[in-house]
PDB file of C-alpha atoms in Angstrom:
ATOM      1  CA  MET A   1       8.953 -39.596  -9.120  1.00 51.00           C
ATOM      2  CA  LYS A   2       9.491 -36.299  -6.889  1.00 48.00           C
ATOM      3  CA  ASN A   3      11.696 -34.593  -9.138  1.00 51.00           C
ATOM      4  CA  LEU A   4       8.961 -34.876 -11.740  1.00 47.00           C
ATOM      5  CA  SER A   5       6.060 -33.712  -9.288  1.00 52.00           C
ATOM      6  CA  PHE A   6       8.600 -30.826  -8.355  1.00 48.00           C
ATOM      7  CA  LEU A   7       8.621 -30.056 -12.370  1.00 51.00           C
ATOM      8  CA  ALA A   8       4.985 -30.561 -12.668  1.00 52.00           C
ATOM      9  CA  VAL A   9       4.285 -27.752  -9.798  1.00 49.00           C
ATOM     10  CA  LEU A  10       6.761 -25.424 -11.625  1.00 46.00           C
ATOM     11  CA  SER A  11       5.260 -25.883 -14.707  1.00 51.00           C
ATOM     12  CA  LEU A  12       1.910 -25.418 -13.570  1.00 46.00           C
ATOM     13  CA  LEU A  13       2.880 -21.983 -11.618  1.00 45.00           C
ATOM     14  CA  ALA A  14       5.006 -20.702 -14.737  1.00 52.00           C
ATOM     15  CA  LEU A  15       1.481 -21.286 -16.625  1.00 49.00           C
ATOM     16  CA  THR A  16      -0.618 -19.437 -14.162  1.00 46.00           C
ATOM     17  CA  LEU A  17       1.524 -16.868 -12.659  1.00 47.00           C
ATOM     18  CA  PRO A  18       0.857 -14.498 -15.417  1.00 50.00           C
ATOM     19  CA  PHE A  19      -2.806 -14.387 -14.766  1.00 45.00           C
ATOM     20  CA  ALA A  20      -2.175 -14.062 -11.266  1.00 45.00           C
ATOM     21  CA  ILE A  21      -0.239 -10.969 -11.509  1.00 48.00           C
ATOM     22  CA  ALA A  22      -1.956  -9.067 -14.222  1.00 48.00           C
ATOM     23  CA  SER A  23      -4.275  -6.242 -12.849  1.00 57.00           C
ATOM     24  CA  ASP A  24      -6.509  -6.211 -16.062  1.00 65.00           C
ATOM     25  CA  PRO A  25      -7.030  -9.185 -18.292  1.00 62.00           C
ATOM     26  CA  SER A  26      -5.371  -9.138 -21.544  1.00 62.00           C
ATOM     27  CA  PRO A  27      -7.469  -8.058 -24.539  1.00 59.00           C
ATOM     28  CA  LEU A  28      -8.253 -11.085 -26.755  1.00 53.00           C
ATOM     29  CA  GLN A  29      -8.647  -8.699 -29.775  1.00 62.00           C
ATOM     30  CA  ASP A  30      -7.474  -5.041 -31.302  1.00 69.00           C
ATOM     31  CA  PHE A  31      -9.562  -3.139 -28.885  1.00 72.00           C
ATOM     32  CA  CYS A  32     -12.913  -3.081 -27.186  1.00 75.00           C
ATOM     33  CA  VAL A  33     -14.605   0.120 -27.265  1.00 79.00           C
ATOM     34  CA  ALA A  34     -16.922   0.577 -24.164  1.00 80.00           C
ATOM     35  CA  VAL A  35     -20.330   1.511 -24.536  1.00 78.00           C
ATOM     36  CA  ASN A  36     -23.565   1.401 -21.635  1.00 73.00           C
ATOM     37  CA  THR A  37     -25.812  -0.650 -23.525  1.00 69.00           C
ATOM     38  CA  PRO A  38     -26.034  -4.475 -24.176  1.00 66.00           C
ATOM     39  CA  ALA A  39     -27.859  -4.015 -27.616  1.00 64.00           C
ATOM     40  CA  ASN A  40     -25.237  -5.532 -30.232  1.00 57.00           C
ATOM     41  CA  GLY A  41     -22.699  -5.563 -27.952  1.00 59.00           C
ATOM     42  CA  VAL A  42     -20.459  -8.182 -25.792  1.00 59.00           C
ATOM     43  CA  PHE A  43     -19.602  -7.436 -21.988  1.00 59.00           C
ATOM     44  CA  VAL A  44     -15.749  -7.618 -21.442  1.00 60.00           C
ATOM     45  CA  ASN A  45     -14.433  -6.545 -18.049  1.00 58.00           C
ATOM     46  CA  GLY A  46     -16.906  -4.761 -16.745  1.00 63.00           C
ATOM     47  CA  LYS A  47     -17.962  -2.904 -19.947  1.00 74.00           C
ATOM     48  CA  PHE A  48     -19.642  -3.514 -23.274  1.00 80.00           C
ATOM     49  CA  CYS A  49     -18.168  -3.786 -26.184  1.00 84.00           C
ATOM     50  CA  LYS A  50     -19.408  -1.556 -29.421  1.00 86.00           C
ATOM     51  CA  ASP A  51     -19.639  -3.130 -32.511  1.00 85.00           C
ATOM     52  CA  PRO A  52     -15.704  -2.526 -34.162  1.00 87.00           C
ATOM     53  CA  LYS A  53     -18.022  -1.714 -37.108  1.00 90.00           C
ATOM     54  CA  LEU A  54     -19.220   1.236 -35.298  1.00 91.00           C
ATOM     55  CA  VAL A  55     -15.792   2.659 -33.815  1.00 94.00           C
ATOM     56  CA  THR A  56     -14.369   5.915 -34.437  1.00 96.00           C
ATOM     57  CA  VAL A  57     -11.274   7.663 -33.889  1.00 97.00           C
ATOM     58  CA  ASP A  58     -12.783   9.817 -31.309  1.00 96.00           C
ATOM     59  CA  ASP A  59     -13.462   6.690 -29.460  1.00 95.00           C
ATOM     60  CA  PHE A  60      -9.648   6.804 -28.849  1.00 96.00           C
ATOM     61  CA  PHE A  61      -9.446  10.797 -27.874  1.00 96.00           C
ATOM     62  CA  THR A  62     -10.188  13.475 -25.498  1.00 95.00           C
ATOM     63  CA  SER A  63      -8.733  16.895 -24.779  1.00 94.00           C
ATOM     64  CA  GLY A  64      -8.219  19.866 -22.329  1.00 93.00           C
ATOM     65  CA  LEU A  65      -5.677  18.233 -19.937  1.00 93.00           C
ATOM     66  CA  GLN A  66      -3.891  21.137 -20.408  1.00 93.00           C
ATOM     67  CA  ASN A  67      -6.191  23.503 -18.474  1.00 93.00           C
ATOM     68  CA  ALA A  68      -5.648  24.208 -14.692  1.00 93.00           C
ATOM     69  CA  ARG A  69      -8.308  22.825 -12.669  1.00 94.00           C
ATOM     70  CA  PRO A  70     -10.260  24.547  -9.972  1.00 95.00           C
ATOM     71  CA  ILE A  71      -9.487  23.591  -6.356  1.00 96.00           C
ATOM     72  CA  ALA A  72     -12.420  23.983  -4.127  1.00 92.00           C
ATOM     73  CA  ASN A  73     -12.156  21.363  -1.432  1.00 95.00           C
ATOM     74  CA  VAL A  74     -10.628  20.862   2.007  1.00 95.00           C
ATOM     75  CA  VAL A  75      -7.582  18.793   0.968  1.00 97.00           C
ATOM     76  CA  GLY A  76      -6.768  21.696  -1.602  1.00 97.00           C
ATOM     77  CA  SER A  77      -6.619  19.511  -4.882  1.00 98.00           C
ATOM     78  CA  THR A  78      -8.593  18.279  -7.980  1.00 98.00           C
ATOM     79  CA  VAL A  79      -7.982  15.156  -9.555  1.00 97.00           C
ATOM     80  CA  THR A  80      -9.101  14.828 -13.236  1.00 96.00           C
ATOM     81  CA  PRO A  81      -9.452  11.378 -14.564  1.00 94.00           C
ATOM     82  CA  VAL A  82      -8.768  10.162 -18.138  1.00 94.00           C
ATOM     83  CA  ASN A  83     -10.039   6.526 -17.756  1.00 90.00           C
ATOM     84  CA  VAL A  84     -12.461   4.145 -19.562  1.00 88.00           C
ATOM     85  CA  THR A  85     -15.318   6.453 -18.890  1.00 87.00           C
ATOM     86  CA  ASN A  86     -13.857   9.332 -20.512  1.00 89.00           C
ATOM     87  CA  ILE A  87     -12.139   7.309 -23.265  1.00 93.00           C
ATOM     88  CA  PRO A  88     -13.977   4.304 -24.075  1.00 92.00           C
ATOM     89  CA  GLY A  89     -11.594   2.823 -26.407  1.00 92.00           C
ATOM     90  CA  LEU A  90      -9.437   2.333 -22.945  1.00 90.00           C
ATOM     91  CA  ASN A  91     -11.359  -0.607 -22.295  1.00 88.00           C
ATOM     92  CA  THR A  92      -9.411  -3.893 -22.091  1.00 86.00           C
ATOM     93  CA  LEU A  93      -6.121  -2.121 -22.618  1.00 89.00           C
ATOM     94  CA  GLY A  94      -5.023  -1.632 -18.927  1.00 89.00           C
ATOM     95  CA  ILE A  95      -4.011   1.965 -18.450  1.00 93.00           C
ATOM     96  CA  SER A  96      -5.640   5.029 -17.611  1.00 94.00           C
ATOM     97  CA  LEU A  97      -4.142   8.920 -16.620  1.00 95.00           C
ATOM     98  CA  VAL A  98      -4.802  11.654 -14.060  1.00 97.00           C
ATOM     99  CA  ARG A  99      -4.061  15.433 -13.833  1.00 98.00           C
ATOM    100  CA  ILE A 100      -3.694  16.461 -10.479  1.00 98.00           C
ATOM    101  CA  ASP A 101      -3.671  20.220  -9.379  1.00 98.00           C
ATOM    102  CA  TYR A 102      -2.408  21.297  -5.850  1.00 98.00           C
ATOM    103  CA  GLY A 103      -3.014  24.395  -4.289  1.00 97.00           C
ATOM    104  CA  VAL A 104      -0.794  26.016  -2.206  1.00 97.00           C
ATOM    105  CA  ASN A 105      -0.203  23.567   1.055  1.00 97.00           C
ATOM    106  CA  GLY A 106      -2.540  21.295  -1.233  1.00 98.00           C
ATOM    107  CA  GLN A 107      -2.421  17.811  -0.977  1.00 98.00           C
ATOM    108  CA  ASN A 108      -3.449  14.568  -2.580  1.00 98.00           C
ATOM    109  CA  PRO A 109      -4.171  12.662   0.670  1.00 97.00           C
ATOM    110  CA  PRO A 110      -3.079   9.270   1.723  1.00 98.00           C
ATOM    111  CA  HIS A 111      -4.998   6.898  -0.386  1.00 98.00           C
ATOM    112  CA  THR A 112      -4.541   3.550  -2.243  1.00 97.00           C
ATOM    113  CA  HIS A 113      -5.182   2.427  -5.923  1.00 95.00           C
ATOM    114  CA  PRO A 114      -6.384  -1.625  -5.310  1.00 92.00           C
ATOM    115  CA  ARG A 115      -6.159  -2.402  -8.825  1.00 91.00           C
ATOM    116  CA  ALA A 116      -3.023  -0.391 -10.295  1.00 93.00           C
ATOM    117  CA  THR A 117       0.629   0.767  -9.969  1.00 95.00           C
ATOM    118  CA  GLU A 118       1.058   4.730 -10.594  1.00 97.00           C
ATOM    119  CA  ILE A 119       3.819   6.136 -11.862  1.00 98.00           C
ATOM    120  CA  LEU A 120       3.881  10.319 -11.139  1.00 98.00           C
ATOM    121  CA  TYR A 121       5.502  12.876 -12.934  1.00 98.00           C
ATOM    122  CA  VAL A 122       5.854  16.618 -11.838  1.00 98.00           C
ATOM    123  CA  GLY A 123       5.054  19.207 -14.570  1.00 97.00           C
ATOM    124  CA  HIS A 124       5.079  21.996 -12.476  1.00 97.00           C
ATOM    125  CA  GLY A 125       6.045  23.002  -8.469  1.00 98.00           C
ATOM    126  CA  THR A 126       7.494  20.921  -5.610  1.00 98.00           C
ATOM    127  CA  LEU A 127       5.786  17.794  -4.131  1.00 98.00           C
ATOM    128  CA  LEU A 128       6.757  15.856  -1.046  1.00 98.00           C
ATOM    129  CA  VAL A 129       5.271  12.182  -1.932  1.00 98.00           C
ATOM    130  CA  GLY A 130       5.890   9.043  -0.398  1.00 98.00           C
ATOM    131  CA  PHE A 131       4.366   5.435   0.349  1.00 97.00           C
ATOM    132  CA  VAL A 132       3.964   3.102   3.094  1.00 97.00           C
ATOM    133  CA  THR A 133       4.745  -0.504   2.829  1.00 96.00           C
ATOM    134  CA  SER A 134       2.580  -3.299   4.150  1.00 95.00           C
ATOM    135  CA  ASN A 135       2.479  -4.675   7.895  1.00 95.00           C
ATOM    136  CA  GLY A 136       4.806  -7.425   6.746  1.00 94.00           C
ATOM    137  CA  ASP A 137       7.453  -5.255   5.667  1.00 95.00           C
ATOM    138  CA  GLY A 138       7.111  -3.210   8.904  1.00 96.00           C
ATOM    139  CA  ASN A 139       5.105  -0.076   7.560  1.00 96.00           C
ATOM    140  CA  ARG A 140       8.475   1.680   6.095  1.00 96.00           C
ATOM    141  CA  LEU A 141       7.779   5.198   4.777  1.00 98.00           C
ATOM    142  CA  PHE A 142       9.210   5.903   1.624  1.00 97.00           C
ATOM    143  CA  LYS A 143       9.443   9.479   0.888  1.00 98.00           C
ATOM    144  CA  LYS A 144      11.298  12.121  -1.322  1.00 98.00           C
ATOM    145  CA  THR A 145      10.428  15.852  -2.447  1.00 98.00           C
ATOM    146  CA  LEU A 146       9.948  16.060  -6.188  1.00 98.00           C
ATOM    147  CA  ASN A 147      10.819  19.245  -8.442  1.00 98.00           C
ATOM    148  CA  GLU A 148       9.567  19.929 -12.105  1.00 98.00           C
ATOM    149  CA  GLY A 149      10.587  17.056 -14.383  1.00 97.00           C
ATOM    150  CA  ASP A 150      10.955  14.433 -11.284  1.00 98.00           C
ATOM    151  CA  VAL A 151       9.158  11.055 -11.695  1.00 98.00           C
ATOM    152  CA  PHE A 152       8.088   8.852  -8.813  1.00 98.00           C
ATOM    153  CA  VAL A 153       6.615   5.178  -8.889  1.00 97.00           C
ATOM    154  CA  PHE A 154       3.573   3.989  -6.117  1.00 97.00           C
ATOM    155  CA  PRO A 155       3.868   0.315  -5.788  1.00 95.00           C
ATOM    156  CA  GLU A 156       0.161  -1.446  -6.717  1.00 94.00           C
ATOM    157  CA  GLY A 157      -2.116  -1.167  -3.086  1.00 94.00           C
ATOM    158  CA  LEU A 158       0.216   0.837  -1.342  1.00 96.00           C
ATOM    159  CA  ILE A 159      -0.927   3.860   0.799  1.00 97.00           C
ATOM    160  CA  HIS A 160       0.679   7.021  -0.822  1.00 98.00           C
ATOM    161  CA  PHE A 161       0.093  10.686  -1.003  1.00 98.00           C
ATOM    162  CA  GLN A 162       1.674  13.963  -2.334  1.00 98.00           C
ATOM    163  CA  PHE A 163       2.066  17.324  -0.763  1.00 98.00           C
ATOM    164  CA  ASN A 164       2.583  20.780  -2.472  1.00 98.00           C
ATOM    165  CA  VAL A 165       5.564  21.696  -0.285  1.00 98.00           C
ATOM    166  CA  GLY A 166       6.280  24.866  -2.759  1.00 97.00           C
ATOM    167  CA  ARG A 167       5.267  28.597  -2.751  1.00 97.00           C
ATOM    168  CA  PHE A 168       3.212  28.317  -5.407  1.00 97.00           C
ATOM    169  CA  PRO A 169       0.662  26.167  -6.974  1.00 97.00           C
ATOM    170  CA  ALA A 170       1.745  22.514  -8.506  1.00 98.00           C
ATOM    171  CA  VAL A 171       0.471  20.226 -11.069  1.00 98.00           C
ATOM    172  CA  ALA A 172       1.652  16.571 -11.718  1.00 98.00           C
ATOM    173  CA  PHE A 173      -0.100  13.906 -14.282  1.00 98.00           C
ATOM    174  CA  ALA A 174       0.022  10.296 -13.305  1.00 98.00           C
ATOM    175  CA  ALA A 175      -0.364   7.091 -15.382  1.00 97.00           C
ATOM    176  CA  LEU A 176      -1.933   4.111 -13.468  1.00 96.00           C
ATOM    177  CA  SER A 177      -1.813   0.386 -14.697  1.00 94.00           C
ATOM    178  CA  SER A 178      -5.551  -0.354 -15.113  1.00 90.00           C
ATOM    179  CA  GLN A 179      -8.405   1.093 -17.256  1.00 85.00           C
ATOM    180  CA  ASN A 180     -10.118   1.780 -13.851  1.00 85.00           C
ATOM    181  CA  PRO A 181      -7.635   1.774 -11.254  1.00 91.00           C
ATOM    182  CA  GLY A 182     -10.273   2.459  -8.185  1.00 90.00           C
ATOM    183  CA  VAL A 183      -9.475   4.715  -5.481  1.00 95.00           C
ATOM    184  CA  VAL A 184      -9.631   4.542  -1.501  1.00 96.00           C
ATOM    185  CA  THR A 185      -9.040   7.533   0.176  1.00 97.00           C
ATOM    186  CA  ILE A 186      -8.059   6.569   3.979  1.00 97.00           C
ATOM    187  CA  ALA A 187      -9.359   9.324   6.131  1.00 96.00           C
ATOM    188  CA  ASN A 188     -12.729   9.036   4.016  1.00 96.00           C
ATOM    189  CA  SER A 189     -13.226   5.495   4.235  1.00 96.00           C
ATOM    190  CA  VAL A 190     -12.125   4.915   8.033  1.00 97.00           C
ATOM    191  CA  PHE A 191     -14.181   8.228   9.203  1.00 97.00           C
ATOM    192  CA  GLY A 192     -16.902   8.536   6.683  1.00 96.00           C
ATOM    193  CA  SER A 193     -17.926   4.997   5.799  1.00 96.00           C
ATOM    194  CA  ASN A 194     -21.786   4.824   5.313  1.00 95.00           C
ATOM    195  CA  PRO A 195     -23.048   3.492   7.505  1.00 96.00           C
ATOM    196  CA  ALA A 196     -20.351   4.586  10.442  1.00 96.00           C
ATOM    197  CA  ILE A 197     -18.207   2.326  11.837  1.00 97.00           C
ATOM    198  CA  ASP A 198     -18.720   1.792  15.708  1.00 97.00           C
ATOM    199  CA  PRO A 199     -16.446   4.609  17.298  1.00 96.00           C
ATOM    200  CA  ASN A 200     -15.403   2.095  19.866  1.00 97.00           C
ATOM    201  CA  VAL A 201     -13.955   0.130  17.214  1.00 97.00           C
ATOM    202  CA  LEU A 202     -12.008   2.731  16.037  1.00 97.00           C
ATOM    203  CA  ALA A 203     -11.262   4.174  19.428  1.00 97.00           C
ATOM    204  CA  ARG A 204      -9.473   0.621  19.997  1.00 97.00           C
ATOM    205  CA  ALA A 205      -7.559   0.807  17.068  1.00 96.00           C
ATOM    206  CA  PHE A 206      -6.234   3.940  16.938  1.00 96.00           C
ATOM    207  CA  GLN A 207      -6.042   4.268  21.111  1.00 96.00           C
ATOM    208  CA  LEU A 208      -8.358   7.219  21.026  1.00 95.00           C
ATOM    209  CA  ASP A 209     -11.197   8.197  23.159  1.00 97.00           C
ATOM    210  CA  PRO A 210     -14.318   7.332  21.767  1.00 95.00           C
ATOM    211  CA  ARG A 211     -15.797  10.890  21.753  1.00 96.00           C
ATOM    212  CA  VAL A 212     -12.786  12.011  19.491  1.00 96.00           C
ATOM    213  CA  ILE A 213     -13.430   9.339  17.200  1.00 95.00           C
ATOM    214  CA  MET A 214     -16.999  10.952  16.764  1.00 96.00           C
ATOM    215  CA  ASP A 215     -15.844  14.329  16.084  1.00 96.00           C
ATOM    216  CA  LEU A 216     -13.419  13.019  13.393  1.00 95.00           C
ATOM    217  CA  GLN A 217     -16.515  11.047  11.916  1.00 96.00           C
ATOM    218  CA  ALA A 218     -18.628  14.461  12.235  1.00 96.00           C
ATOM    219  CA  LYS A 219     -16.319  16.039   9.813  1.00 92.00           C
ATOM    220  CA  PHE A 220     -16.206  13.327   7.143  1.00 92.00           C
TER     221      PHE A 220
END
């Protein structure tokens, strides 16, 4: 009986594990082109599906990703997403793309994607990249300097970053395993939350004077 119970548990785990590890639900049809109105639509995975008879080739297409983006922020990078918002045909397909332009000394600051693994390809320039493992793994830092043509993977949910260490602007492209991977920029979330986190909470967490925390919060 114990062996049968053990086999039953294993069988149940085998059946449920694919659902537990999937970032996005698997599609139940060829495609589900997203629309922003419920008229004649079916709500699937956060979006309404367009009537398949009204779908066109342009629902699966966008252009212009070859063009460099202007950089006008303090971190020195611009992220251009290509996701379900830009290509409605991505809805339920579990994948998206970004282009990242880096100025000299620019960075894509420490952040996480709560719903996606990321694979990054360096198109031009030299980047220092890395990610930090979870508390249970000792918060280990995995870092590497990448050059043109190099590829690096950031596991789902882990804090990671890219920093342009070259003498010229850089560009990278990244694919993410979700139609809408989400992004949590660590500094913005901690010091720029709305409403603000009590400075005494952050002072204890970072072992800093509350006045230093308030100065940081004022920057965000």
